[in-house]
CSV table of C-alpha atoms and ligand atoms in Angstrom, one decimal:
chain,number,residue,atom,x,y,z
A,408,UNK,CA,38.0,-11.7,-3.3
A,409,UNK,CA,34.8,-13.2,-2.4
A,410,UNK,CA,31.4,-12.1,-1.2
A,411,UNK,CA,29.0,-13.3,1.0
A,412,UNK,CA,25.3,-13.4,0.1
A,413,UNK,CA,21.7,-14.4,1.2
A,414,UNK,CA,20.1,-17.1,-1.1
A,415,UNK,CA,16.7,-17.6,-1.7
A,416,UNK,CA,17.3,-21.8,-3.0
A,417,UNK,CA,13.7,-23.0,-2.2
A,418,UNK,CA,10.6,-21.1,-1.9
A,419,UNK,CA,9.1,-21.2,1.6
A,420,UNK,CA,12.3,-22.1,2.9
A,421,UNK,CA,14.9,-19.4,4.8
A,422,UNK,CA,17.7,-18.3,2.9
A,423,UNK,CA,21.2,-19.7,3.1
A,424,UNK,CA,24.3,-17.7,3.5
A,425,UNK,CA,26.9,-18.4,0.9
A,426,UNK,CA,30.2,-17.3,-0.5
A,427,UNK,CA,30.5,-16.0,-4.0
A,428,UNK,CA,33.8,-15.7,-5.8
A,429,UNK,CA,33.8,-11.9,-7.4
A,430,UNK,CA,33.3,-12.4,-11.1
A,431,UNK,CA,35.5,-10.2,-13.8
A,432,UNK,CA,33.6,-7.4,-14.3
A,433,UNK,CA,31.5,-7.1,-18.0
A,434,UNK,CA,32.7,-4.6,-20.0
A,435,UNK,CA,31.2,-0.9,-18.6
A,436,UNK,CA,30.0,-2.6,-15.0
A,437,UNK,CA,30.3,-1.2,-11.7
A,438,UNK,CA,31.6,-3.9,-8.8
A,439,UNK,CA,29.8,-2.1,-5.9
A,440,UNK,CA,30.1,-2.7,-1.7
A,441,UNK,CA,26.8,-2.6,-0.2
A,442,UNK,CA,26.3,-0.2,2.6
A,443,UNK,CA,22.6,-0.8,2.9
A,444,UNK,CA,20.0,-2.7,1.6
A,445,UNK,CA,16.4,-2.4,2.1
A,446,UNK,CA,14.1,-5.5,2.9
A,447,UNK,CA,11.0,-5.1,1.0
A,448,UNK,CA,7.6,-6.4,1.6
A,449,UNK,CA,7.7,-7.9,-2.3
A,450,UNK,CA,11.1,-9.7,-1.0
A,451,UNK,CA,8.8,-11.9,1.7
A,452,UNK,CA,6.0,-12.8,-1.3
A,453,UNK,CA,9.1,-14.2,-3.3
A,454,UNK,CA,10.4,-16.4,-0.6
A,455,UNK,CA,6.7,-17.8,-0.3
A,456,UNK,CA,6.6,-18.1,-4.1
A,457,UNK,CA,3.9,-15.3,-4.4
A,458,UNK,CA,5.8,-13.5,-7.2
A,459,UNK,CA,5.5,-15.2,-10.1
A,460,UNK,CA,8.7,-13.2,-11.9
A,461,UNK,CA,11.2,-14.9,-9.3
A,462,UNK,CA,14.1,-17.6,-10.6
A,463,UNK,CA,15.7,-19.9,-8.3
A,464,UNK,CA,17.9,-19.6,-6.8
A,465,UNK,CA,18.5,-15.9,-6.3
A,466,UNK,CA,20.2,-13.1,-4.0
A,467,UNK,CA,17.7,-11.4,-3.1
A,468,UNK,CA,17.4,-7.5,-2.5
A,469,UNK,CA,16.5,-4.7,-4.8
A,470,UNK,CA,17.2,-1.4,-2.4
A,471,UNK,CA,20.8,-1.0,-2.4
A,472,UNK,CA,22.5,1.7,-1.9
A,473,UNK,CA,26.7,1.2,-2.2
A,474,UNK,CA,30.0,2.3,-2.8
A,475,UNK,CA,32.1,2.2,-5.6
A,476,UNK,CA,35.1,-0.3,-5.7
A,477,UNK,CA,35.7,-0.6,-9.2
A,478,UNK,CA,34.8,0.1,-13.0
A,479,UNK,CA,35.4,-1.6,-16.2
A,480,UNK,CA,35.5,1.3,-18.5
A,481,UNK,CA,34.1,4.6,-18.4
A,482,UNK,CA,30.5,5.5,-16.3
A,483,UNK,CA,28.4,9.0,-15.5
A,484,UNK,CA,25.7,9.1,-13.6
A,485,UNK,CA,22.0,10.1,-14.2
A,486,UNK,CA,23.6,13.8,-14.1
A,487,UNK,CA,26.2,13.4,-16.1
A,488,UNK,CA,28.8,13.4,-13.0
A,489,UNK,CA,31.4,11.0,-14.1
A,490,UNK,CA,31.5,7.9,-11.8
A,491,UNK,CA,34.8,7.1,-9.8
A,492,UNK,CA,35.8,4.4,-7.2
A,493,UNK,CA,34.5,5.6,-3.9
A,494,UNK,CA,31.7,7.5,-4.8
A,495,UNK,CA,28.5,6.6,-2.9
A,496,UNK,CA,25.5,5.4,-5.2
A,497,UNK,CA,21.9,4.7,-6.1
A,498,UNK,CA,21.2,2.9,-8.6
A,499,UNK,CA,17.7,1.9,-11.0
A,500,UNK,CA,16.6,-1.3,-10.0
A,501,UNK,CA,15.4,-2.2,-12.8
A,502,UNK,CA,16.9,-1.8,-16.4
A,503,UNK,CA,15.3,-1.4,-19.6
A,504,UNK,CA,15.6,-2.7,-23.2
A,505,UNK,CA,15.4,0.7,-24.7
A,506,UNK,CA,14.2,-1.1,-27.9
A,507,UNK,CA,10.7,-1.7,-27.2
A,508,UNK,CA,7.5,0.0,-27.8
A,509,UNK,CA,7.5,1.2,-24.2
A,510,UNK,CA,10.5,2.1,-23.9
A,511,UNK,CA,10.8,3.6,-27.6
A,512,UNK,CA,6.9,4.9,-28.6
A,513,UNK,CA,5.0,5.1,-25.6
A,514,UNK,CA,8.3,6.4,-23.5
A,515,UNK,CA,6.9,4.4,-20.3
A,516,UNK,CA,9.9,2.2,-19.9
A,517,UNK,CA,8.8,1.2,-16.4
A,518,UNK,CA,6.2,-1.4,-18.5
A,519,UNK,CA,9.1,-2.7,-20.9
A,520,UNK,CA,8.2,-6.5,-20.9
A,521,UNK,CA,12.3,-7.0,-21.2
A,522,UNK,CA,12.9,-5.0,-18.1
A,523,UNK,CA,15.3,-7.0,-15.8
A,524,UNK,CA,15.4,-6.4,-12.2
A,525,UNK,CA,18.0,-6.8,-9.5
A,526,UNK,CA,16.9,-8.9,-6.5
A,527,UNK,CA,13.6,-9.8,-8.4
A,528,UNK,CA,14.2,-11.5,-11.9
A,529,UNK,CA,17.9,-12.0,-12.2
A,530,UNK,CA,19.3,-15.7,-10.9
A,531,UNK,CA,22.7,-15.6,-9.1
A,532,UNK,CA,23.2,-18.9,-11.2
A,533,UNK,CA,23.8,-16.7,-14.5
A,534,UNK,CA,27.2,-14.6,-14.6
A,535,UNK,CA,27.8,-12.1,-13.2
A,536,UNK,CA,25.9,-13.5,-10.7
A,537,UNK,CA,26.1,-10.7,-7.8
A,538,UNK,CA,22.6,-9.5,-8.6
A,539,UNK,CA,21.0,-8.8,-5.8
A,540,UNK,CA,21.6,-6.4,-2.7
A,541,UNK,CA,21.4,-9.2,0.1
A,542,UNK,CA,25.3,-9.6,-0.5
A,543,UNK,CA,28.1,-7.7,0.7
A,544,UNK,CA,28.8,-7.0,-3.2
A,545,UNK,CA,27.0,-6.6,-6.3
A,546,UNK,CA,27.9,-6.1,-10.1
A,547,UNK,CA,25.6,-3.3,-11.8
A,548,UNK,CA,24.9,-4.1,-15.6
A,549,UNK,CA,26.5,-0.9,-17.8
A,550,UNK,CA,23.1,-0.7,-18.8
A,551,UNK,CA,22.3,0.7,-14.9
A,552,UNK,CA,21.3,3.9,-14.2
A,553,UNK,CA,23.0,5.3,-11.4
A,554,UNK,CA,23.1,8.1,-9.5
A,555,UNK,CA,25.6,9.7,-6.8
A,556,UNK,CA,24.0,10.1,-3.4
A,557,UNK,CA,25.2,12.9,-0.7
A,558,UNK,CA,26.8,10.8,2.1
A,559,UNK,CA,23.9,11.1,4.7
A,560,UNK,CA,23.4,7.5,6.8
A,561,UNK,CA,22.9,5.1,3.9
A,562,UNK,CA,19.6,3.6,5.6
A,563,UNK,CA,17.7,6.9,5.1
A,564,UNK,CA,17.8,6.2,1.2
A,565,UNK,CA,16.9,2.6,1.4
A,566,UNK,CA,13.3,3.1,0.5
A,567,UNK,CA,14.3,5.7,-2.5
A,568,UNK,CA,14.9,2.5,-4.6
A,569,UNK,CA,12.0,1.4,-4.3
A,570,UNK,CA,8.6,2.3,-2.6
A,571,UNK,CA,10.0,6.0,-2.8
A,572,UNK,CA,10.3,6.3,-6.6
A,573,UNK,CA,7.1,4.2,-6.8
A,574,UNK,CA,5.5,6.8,-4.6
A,575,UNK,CA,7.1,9.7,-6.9
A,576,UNK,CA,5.7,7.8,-9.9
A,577,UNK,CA,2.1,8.2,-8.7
A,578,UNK,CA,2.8,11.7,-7.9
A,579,UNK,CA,4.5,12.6,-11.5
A,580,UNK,CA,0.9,10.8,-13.0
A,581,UNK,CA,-1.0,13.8,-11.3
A,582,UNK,CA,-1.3,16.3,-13.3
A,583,UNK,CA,-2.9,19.0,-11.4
A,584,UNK,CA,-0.7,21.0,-8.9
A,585,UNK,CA,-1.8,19.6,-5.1
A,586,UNK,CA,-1.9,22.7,-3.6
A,587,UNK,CA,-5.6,22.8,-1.9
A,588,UNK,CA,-6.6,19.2,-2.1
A,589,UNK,CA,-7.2,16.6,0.1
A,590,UNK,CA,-4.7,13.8,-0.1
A,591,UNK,CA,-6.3,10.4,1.7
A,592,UNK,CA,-3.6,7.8,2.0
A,593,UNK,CA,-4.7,4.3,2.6
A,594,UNK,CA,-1.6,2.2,4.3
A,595,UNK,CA,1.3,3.6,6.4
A,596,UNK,CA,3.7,1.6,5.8
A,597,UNK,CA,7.0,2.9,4.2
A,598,UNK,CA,5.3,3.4,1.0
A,599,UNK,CA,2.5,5.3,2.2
A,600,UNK,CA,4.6,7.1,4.5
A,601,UNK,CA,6.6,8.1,1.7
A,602,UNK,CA,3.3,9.9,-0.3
A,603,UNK,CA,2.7,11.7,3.0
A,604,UNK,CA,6.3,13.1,2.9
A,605,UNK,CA,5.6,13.9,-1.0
A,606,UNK,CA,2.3,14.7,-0.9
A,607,UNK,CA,3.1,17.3,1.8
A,608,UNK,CA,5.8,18.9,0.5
A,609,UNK,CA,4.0,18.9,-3.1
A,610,UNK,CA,1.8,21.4,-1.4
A,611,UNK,CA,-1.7,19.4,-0.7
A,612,UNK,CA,-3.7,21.5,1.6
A,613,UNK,CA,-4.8,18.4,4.0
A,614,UNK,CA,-3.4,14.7,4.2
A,615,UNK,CA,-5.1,12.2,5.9
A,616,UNK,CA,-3.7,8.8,7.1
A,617,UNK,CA,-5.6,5.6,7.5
A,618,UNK,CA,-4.0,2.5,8.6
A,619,UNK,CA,-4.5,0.1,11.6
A,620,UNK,CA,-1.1,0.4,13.3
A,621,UNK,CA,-0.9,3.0,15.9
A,622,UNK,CA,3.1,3.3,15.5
A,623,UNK,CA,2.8,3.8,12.2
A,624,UNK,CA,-0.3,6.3,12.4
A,625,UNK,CA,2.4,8.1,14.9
A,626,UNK,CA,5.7,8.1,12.4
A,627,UNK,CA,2.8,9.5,9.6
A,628,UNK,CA,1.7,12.1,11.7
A,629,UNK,CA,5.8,12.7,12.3
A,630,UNK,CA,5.8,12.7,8.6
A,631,UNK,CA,3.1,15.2,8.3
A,632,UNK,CA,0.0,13.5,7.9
A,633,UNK,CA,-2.6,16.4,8.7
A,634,UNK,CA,-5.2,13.9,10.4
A,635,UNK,CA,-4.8,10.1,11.1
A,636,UNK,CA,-7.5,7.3,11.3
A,637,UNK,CA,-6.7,4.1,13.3
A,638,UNK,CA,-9.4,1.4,11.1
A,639,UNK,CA,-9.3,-0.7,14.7
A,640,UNK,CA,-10.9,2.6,16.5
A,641,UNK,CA,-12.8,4.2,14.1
A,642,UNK,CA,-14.9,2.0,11.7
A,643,UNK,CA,-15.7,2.6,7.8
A,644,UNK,CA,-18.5,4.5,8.1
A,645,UNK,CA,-17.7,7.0,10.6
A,646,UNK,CA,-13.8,7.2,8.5
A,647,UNK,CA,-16.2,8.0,5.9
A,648,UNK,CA,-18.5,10.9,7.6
A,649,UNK,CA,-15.1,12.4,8.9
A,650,UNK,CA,-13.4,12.4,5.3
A,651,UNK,CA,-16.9,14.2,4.1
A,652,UNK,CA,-17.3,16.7,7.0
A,653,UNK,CA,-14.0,17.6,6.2
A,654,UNK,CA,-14.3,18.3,2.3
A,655,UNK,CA,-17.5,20.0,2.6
A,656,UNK,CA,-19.2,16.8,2.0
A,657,UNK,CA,-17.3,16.3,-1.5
A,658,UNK,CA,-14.8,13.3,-0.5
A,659,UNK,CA,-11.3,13.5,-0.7
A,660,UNK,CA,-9.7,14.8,-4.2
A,661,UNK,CA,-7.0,12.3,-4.2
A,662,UNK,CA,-7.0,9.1,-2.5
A,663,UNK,CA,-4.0,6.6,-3.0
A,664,UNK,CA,-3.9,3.3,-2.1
A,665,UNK,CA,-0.5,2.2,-0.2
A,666,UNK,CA,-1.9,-1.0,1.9
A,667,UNK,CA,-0.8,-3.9,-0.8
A,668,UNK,CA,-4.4,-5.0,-0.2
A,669,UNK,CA,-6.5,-5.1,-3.0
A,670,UNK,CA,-9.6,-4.9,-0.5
A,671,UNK,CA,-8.8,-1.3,0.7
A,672,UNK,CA,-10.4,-0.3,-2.9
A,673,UNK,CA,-13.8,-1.0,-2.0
A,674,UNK,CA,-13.6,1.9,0.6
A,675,UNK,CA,-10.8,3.7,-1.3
A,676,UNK,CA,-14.0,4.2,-4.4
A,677,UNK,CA,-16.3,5.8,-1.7
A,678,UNK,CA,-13.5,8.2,-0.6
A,679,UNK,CA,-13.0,9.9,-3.7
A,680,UNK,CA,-14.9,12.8,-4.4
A,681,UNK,CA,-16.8,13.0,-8.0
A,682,UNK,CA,-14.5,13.9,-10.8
A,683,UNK,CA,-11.3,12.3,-8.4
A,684,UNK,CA,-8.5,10.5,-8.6
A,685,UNK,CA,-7.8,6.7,-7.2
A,686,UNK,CA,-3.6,6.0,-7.5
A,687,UNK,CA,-3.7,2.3,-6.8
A,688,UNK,CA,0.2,2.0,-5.8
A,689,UNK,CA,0.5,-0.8,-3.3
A,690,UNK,CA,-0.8,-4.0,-4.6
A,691,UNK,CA,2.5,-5.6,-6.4
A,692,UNK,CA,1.3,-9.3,-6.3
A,693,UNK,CA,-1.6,-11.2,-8.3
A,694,UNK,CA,-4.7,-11.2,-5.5
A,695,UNK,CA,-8.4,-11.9,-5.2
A,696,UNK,CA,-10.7,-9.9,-7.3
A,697,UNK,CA,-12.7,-7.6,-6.0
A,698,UNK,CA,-16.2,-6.2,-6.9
A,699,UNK,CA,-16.4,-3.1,-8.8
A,700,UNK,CA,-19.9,-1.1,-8.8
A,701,UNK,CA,-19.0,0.5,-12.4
A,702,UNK,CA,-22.4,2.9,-12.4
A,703,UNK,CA,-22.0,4.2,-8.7
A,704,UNK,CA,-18.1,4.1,-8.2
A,705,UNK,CA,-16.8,4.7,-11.3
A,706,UNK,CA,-18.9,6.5,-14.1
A,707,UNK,CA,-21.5,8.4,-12.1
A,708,UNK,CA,-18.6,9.9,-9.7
A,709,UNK,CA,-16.5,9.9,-13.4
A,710,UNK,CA,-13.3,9.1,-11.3
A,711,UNK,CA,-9.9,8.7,-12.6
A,712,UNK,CA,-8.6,5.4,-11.6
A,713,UNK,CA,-4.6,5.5,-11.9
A,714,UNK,CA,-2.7,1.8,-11.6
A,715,UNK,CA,0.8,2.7,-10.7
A,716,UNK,CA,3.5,-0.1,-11.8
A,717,UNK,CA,7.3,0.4,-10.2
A,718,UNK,CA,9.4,3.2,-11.3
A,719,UNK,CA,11.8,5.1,-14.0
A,720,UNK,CA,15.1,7.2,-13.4
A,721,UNK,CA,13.3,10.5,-12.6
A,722,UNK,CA,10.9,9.0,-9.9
A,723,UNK,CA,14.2,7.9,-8.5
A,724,UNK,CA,16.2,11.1,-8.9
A,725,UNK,CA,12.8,12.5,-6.8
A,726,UNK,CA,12.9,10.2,-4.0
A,727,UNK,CA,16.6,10.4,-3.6
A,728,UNK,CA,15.9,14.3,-3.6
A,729,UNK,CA,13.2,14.3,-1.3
A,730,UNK,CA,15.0,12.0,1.6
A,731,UNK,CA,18.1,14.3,1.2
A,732,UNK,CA,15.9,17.4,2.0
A,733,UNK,CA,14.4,15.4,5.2
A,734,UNK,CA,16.7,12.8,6.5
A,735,UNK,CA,15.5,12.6,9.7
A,736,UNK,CA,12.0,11.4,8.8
A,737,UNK,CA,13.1,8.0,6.7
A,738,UNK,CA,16.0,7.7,9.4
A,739,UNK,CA,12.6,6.9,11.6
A,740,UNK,CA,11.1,4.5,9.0
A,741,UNK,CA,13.6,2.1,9.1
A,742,UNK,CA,13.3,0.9,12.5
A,743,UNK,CA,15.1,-2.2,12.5
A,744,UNK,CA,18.7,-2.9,11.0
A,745,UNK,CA,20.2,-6.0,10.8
A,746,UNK,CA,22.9,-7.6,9.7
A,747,UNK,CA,23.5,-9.2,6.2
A,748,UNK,CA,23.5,-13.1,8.1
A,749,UNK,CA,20.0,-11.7,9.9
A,750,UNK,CA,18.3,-11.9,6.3
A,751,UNK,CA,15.9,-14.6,7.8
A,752,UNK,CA,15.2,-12.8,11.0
A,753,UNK,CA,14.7,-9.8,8.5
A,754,UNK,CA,12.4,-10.7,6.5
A,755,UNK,CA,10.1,-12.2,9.9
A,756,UNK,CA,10.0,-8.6,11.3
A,757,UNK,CA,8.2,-7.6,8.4
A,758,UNK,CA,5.6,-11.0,8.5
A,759,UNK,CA,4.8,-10.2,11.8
A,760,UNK,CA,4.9,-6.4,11.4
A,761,UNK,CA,7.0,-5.5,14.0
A,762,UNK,CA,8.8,-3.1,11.9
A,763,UNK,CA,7.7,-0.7,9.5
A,764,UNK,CA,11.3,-0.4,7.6
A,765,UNK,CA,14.1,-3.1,7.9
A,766,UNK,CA,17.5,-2.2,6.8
A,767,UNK,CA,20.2,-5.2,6.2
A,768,UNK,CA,23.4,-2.7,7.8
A,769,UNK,CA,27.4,-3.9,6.2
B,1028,ZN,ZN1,10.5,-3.2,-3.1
B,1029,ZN,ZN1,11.9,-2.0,-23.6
């Protein structure tokens, strides 16, 4: 049996389709068929080289979501549901040492400095090779954490692997309930579209959407964004007087940055009301610096600023959750699929933002 798959060889360079002989299983590993994969904005910064974790070459893709076609040995999921061939599945992208500090002291195994990730740090030259979800075929590690998925289209759960369980991370690091605060989200794409989805249903009494795509600003408002801000109609300052006017002058109580663009901070700081909080989810490659007015932003408005790094097994479990209950919404993010030899074409939609949400379809 062999597999087809889309390898990143040379950065800068498109991917090349290639055949893959399907390894022998290790002991306790899952030989799943893709039914979906997600393309992901971090996938385009590793073709360009702009992710400094990625080995060459590699299979891209770390938003599958599968089948199961066979096990060596005995696997349950993250429920305890004992895993057969067949099922449908999710899985962790990333998997943890379990051994180290983070994952042992501080229990924050999303920061274990041993954590290997499908699509991201693991090379298809090293056995078992099918480690990433731009393939018709992948072998999850027994080590994976998996979990069953109700058989809904496949592409609606794309995004639960990733920007989904990163947007339920930020959520699970606030402590406060939501219910009667303003929510400002900076950056629809499908990560801030997700925290609109969570952030609504969490029970935040207003969410506000600022982005400068008026097809996103639509699907957020689909998504239940209370108000939404286009930056290419309405400038800073008057974003600013309408966040106020709204918050009886206080600012917003949470804002979270979803725009990958470390620049959105320096409005992000003036949005947040005194005593706030600042989730900083969407910046996932090294970038500029930017300046930081410690006295006025940061002390005197005695903000908490929240850096939010991937994801664990429960911000997954919520994401999955959370597309099951509205499938019809993330059905809409993904507004392109494509097929497994499109990988190239893919990954251009999302350069030139045509599409919010590509899905590679089997
Ligand atoms: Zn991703
Ligand atoms: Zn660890």
């Amino acid at each position: 049996m062999k597999s087809r798959a889309m390898v990143l060889e040379k950065f800068n360079h498109p991917l090349v389709l290639r055949n893959f002989d399907i390894p022998n299983l290790p002991e306790g590993a899952i030989l799943v068929k893709l039914l979906a994969s997600g393309v992901c904005g971090s996938d385009l910064h590793m073709a360009k080289g702009e992710d400094p974790r990625t080995p060459l070459p590699i299979i891209l893709g770390h938003e599958g979501v599968g089948q199961v076609v066979q096990i060596n040995g005995e696997k349950c999921d993250l429920n305890g549901k004992k895993i057969k061939t067949g099922d449908w599945i999710i899985w962790n992208r990333g998997i943890v040492c379990n051994n180290c500090f983070w994952c042992k002291v501080s229990r924050q195994p999303y920061l274990c400095p041993n954590r290997k990730v499908y699509g991201i740090n693991l090379s298809c030259k090293d056995y078992p090779y099918l480690l990433g979800a731009y393939s018709e075929y992948m072998v999850l590690f027994r080590e994976t954490e998996i979990l069953k998925i109700p058989q809904i289209d496949p592409v609606c759960l794309v995004t639960a692997a990733c920007s989904g369980a990163t947007a339920m991370h930020a959520f699970d690091l606030i402590s406060e309930p939501l219910l009667s605060k303003t929510v400002v989200i900076q950056g629809a794409g499908p990560l801030g579209v997700f925290c609109v989805v969570a952030a609504r249903t969490l029970g935040a009494s207003q969410v506000i959407m600022i982005s400068g795509s008026q097809q996103r600003l639509e699907l957020a408002k689909k998504a239940g964004a209370d108000i939404v801000l286009n930056r290419h109609d309405i400038n800073e300052e008057e974003r600013t007087k309408k966040i106020l006017s709204i918050t009886g002058n206080r600012g917003a109580d949470i804002v979270i940055e979803a725009s990958g663009n470390s620049k959105a901070l320096l409005e992000g700081f003036r949005l947040v009301r005194r005593g706030g909080m600042y989730m900083i989810t969407g910046v996932a490659v090294p970038q500029e610096s930017i300046p930081l007015d410690v006295y006025h932003d940061l002390v005197f408005k005695n903000i908490h600023i929240q850096g939010v790094w991937v994801s664990d097994a429960k911000h997954l479990v919520q994401a999955v959750d959370l597309i099951a209950k509205h499938p019809e919404i993330f059905e809409r993010i993904v507004t392109h699929r494509l097929p497994l030899s499109q990988a190239n074409e893919a990954l251009k939609l999302i350069e030139e933002r045509t599409a919010l949400k590509v899905a590679i379809t089997f």
